[in-house]
GROMACS .gro file of C-alpha atoms in nm:
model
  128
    1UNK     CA    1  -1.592  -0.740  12.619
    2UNK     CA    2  -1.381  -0.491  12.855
    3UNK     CA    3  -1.469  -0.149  12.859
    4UNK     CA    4  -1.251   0.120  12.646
    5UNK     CA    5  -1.223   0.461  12.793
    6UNK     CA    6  -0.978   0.691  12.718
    7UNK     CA    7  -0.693   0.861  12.865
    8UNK     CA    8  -0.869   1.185  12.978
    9UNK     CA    9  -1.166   0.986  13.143
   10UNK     CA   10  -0.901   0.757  13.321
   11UNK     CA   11  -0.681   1.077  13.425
   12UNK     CA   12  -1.005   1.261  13.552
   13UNK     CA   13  -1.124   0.939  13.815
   14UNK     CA   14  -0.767   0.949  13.927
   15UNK     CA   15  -0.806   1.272  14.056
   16UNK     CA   16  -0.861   1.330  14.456
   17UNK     CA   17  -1.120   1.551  14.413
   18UNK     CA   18  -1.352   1.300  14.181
   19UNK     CA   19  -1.327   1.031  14.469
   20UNK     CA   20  -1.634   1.007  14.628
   21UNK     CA   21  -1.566   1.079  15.059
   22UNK     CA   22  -1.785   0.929  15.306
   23UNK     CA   23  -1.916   1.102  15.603
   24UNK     CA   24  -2.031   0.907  15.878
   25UNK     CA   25  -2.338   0.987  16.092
   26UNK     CA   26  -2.389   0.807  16.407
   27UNK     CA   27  -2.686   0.971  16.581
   28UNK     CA   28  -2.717   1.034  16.927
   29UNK     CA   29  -2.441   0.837  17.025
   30UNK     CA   30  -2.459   0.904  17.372
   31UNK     CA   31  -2.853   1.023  17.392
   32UNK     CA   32  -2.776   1.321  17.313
   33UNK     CA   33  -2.518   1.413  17.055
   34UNK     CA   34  -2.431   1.302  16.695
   35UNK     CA   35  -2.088   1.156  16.603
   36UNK     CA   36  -1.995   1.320  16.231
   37UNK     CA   37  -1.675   1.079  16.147
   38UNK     CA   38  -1.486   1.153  15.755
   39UNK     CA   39  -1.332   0.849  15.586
   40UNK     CA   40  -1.045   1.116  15.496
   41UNK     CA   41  -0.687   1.187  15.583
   42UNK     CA   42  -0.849   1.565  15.704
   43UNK     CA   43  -1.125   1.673  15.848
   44UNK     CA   44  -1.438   1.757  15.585
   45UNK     CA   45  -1.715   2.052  15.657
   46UNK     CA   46  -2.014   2.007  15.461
   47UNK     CA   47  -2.347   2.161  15.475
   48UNK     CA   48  -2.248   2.360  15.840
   49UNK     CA   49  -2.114   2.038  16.001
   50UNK     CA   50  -1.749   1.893  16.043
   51UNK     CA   51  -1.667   1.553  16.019
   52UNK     CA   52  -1.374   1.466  16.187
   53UNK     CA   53  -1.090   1.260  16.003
   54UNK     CA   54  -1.094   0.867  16.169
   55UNK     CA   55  -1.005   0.572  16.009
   56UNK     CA   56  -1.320   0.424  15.900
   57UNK     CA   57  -1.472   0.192  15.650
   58UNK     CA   58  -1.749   0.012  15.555
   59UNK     CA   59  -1.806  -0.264  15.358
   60UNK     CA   60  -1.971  -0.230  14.983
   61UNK     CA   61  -2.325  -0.155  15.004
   62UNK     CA   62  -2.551  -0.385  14.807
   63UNK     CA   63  -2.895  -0.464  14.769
   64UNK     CA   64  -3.065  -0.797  14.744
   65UNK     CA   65  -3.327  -0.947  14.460
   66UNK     CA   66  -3.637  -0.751  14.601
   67UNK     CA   67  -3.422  -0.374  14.605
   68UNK     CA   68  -3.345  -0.368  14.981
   69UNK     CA   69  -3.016  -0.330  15.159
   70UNK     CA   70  -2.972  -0.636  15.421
   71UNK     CA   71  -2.691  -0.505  15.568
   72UNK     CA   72  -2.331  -0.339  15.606
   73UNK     CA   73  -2.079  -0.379  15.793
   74UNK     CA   74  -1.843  -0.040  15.935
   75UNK     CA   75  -1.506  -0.060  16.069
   76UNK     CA   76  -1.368   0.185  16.288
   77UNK     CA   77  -0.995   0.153  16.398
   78UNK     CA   78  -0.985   0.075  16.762
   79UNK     CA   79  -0.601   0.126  16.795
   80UNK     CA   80  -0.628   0.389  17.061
   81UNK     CA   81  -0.862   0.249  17.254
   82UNK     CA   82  -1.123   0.510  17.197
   83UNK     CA   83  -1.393   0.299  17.043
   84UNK     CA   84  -1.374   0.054  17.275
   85UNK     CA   85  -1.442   0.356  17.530
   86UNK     CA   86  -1.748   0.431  17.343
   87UNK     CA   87  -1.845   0.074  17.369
   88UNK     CA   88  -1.819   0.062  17.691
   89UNK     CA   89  -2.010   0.345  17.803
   90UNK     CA   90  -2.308   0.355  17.538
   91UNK     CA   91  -2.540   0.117  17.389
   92UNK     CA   92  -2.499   0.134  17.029
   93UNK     CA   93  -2.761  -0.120  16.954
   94UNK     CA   94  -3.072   0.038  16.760
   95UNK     CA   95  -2.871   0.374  16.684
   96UNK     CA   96  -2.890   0.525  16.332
   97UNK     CA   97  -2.570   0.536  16.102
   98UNK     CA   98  -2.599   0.792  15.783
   99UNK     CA   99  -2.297   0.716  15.551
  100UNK     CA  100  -2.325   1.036  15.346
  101UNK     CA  101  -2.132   0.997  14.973
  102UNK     CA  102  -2.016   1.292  14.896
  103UNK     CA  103  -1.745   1.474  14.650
  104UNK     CA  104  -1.388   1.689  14.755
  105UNK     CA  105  -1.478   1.929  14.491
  106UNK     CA  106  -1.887   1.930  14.531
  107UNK     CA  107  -1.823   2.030  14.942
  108UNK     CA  108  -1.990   2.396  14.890
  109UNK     CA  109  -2.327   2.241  14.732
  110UNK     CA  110  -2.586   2.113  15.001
  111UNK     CA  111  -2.789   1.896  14.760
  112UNK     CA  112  -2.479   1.700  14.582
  113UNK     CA  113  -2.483   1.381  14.826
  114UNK     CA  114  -2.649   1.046  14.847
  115UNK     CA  115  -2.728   0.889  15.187
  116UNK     CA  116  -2.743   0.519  15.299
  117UNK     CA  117  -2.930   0.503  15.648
  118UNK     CA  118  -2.866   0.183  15.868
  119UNK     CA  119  -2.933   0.068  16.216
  120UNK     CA  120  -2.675  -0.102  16.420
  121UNK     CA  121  -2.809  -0.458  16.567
  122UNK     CA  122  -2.481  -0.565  16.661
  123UNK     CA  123  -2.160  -0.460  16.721
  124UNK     CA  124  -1.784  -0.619  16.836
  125UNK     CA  125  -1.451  -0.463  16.949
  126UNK     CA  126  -1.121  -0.649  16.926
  127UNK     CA  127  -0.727  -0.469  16.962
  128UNK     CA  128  -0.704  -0.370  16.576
   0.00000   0.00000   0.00000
């Protein structure tokens, strides 16, 4: 049987500021620095940090039988050419990735955010 909700509860997910935003966290990038990345049309501040807007992605994160992500995949536009710079330059293999959920309207409270904390094995760069 399908699910009945009602108007308000439909009207109130269809607002911007009850989608959840991701914030991407790929750490020490270069050795060094972190890369903060926002799956946004703007860029996002949260907690003291910006994430700059980039068109990025990742696939849905699931878990298997015994409670334990496998893995995920995360797509970063490569249009400019700017990722494939990174590539190029820095190992990405064994770097952490934090994909940070977070909410428009939750941006000025440190604690409202759930984290998903990967480690890149692989990694591939084609003209899209």
């Amino acid at each position: 049987m399908p699910r009945e909700v009602d108007s308000t509860f439909k009207a109130e997910k269809a607002k911007r500021e009850n989608t959840p935003i991701f914030l991407y966290t790929l750490e020490k990038y270069d050795g060094v620095n972190d890369l903060h990345l926002a799956g946004l049309d703007e860029d996002v501040v949260y907690n003291g940090i910006t994430y700059s807007k980039f068109p990025i992605t990742h696939e849905f994160v699931g878990e298997n039988n015994q409670g334990a992500i496998d893995q995920v995949k995360v797509r970063l536009a490569n249009v400019s050419r700017l990722i494939q710079l990174y590539l190029e330059q820095f190992d990405f293999r064994g770097r952490r990735v934090t994909i940070r959920m977070v909410w428009l309207n939750q941006l000025s409270d440190p604690d409202a955010f759930m984290d998903d904390i990967f480690y890149i094995d692989s990694y591939t760069a084609d003209q899209n």
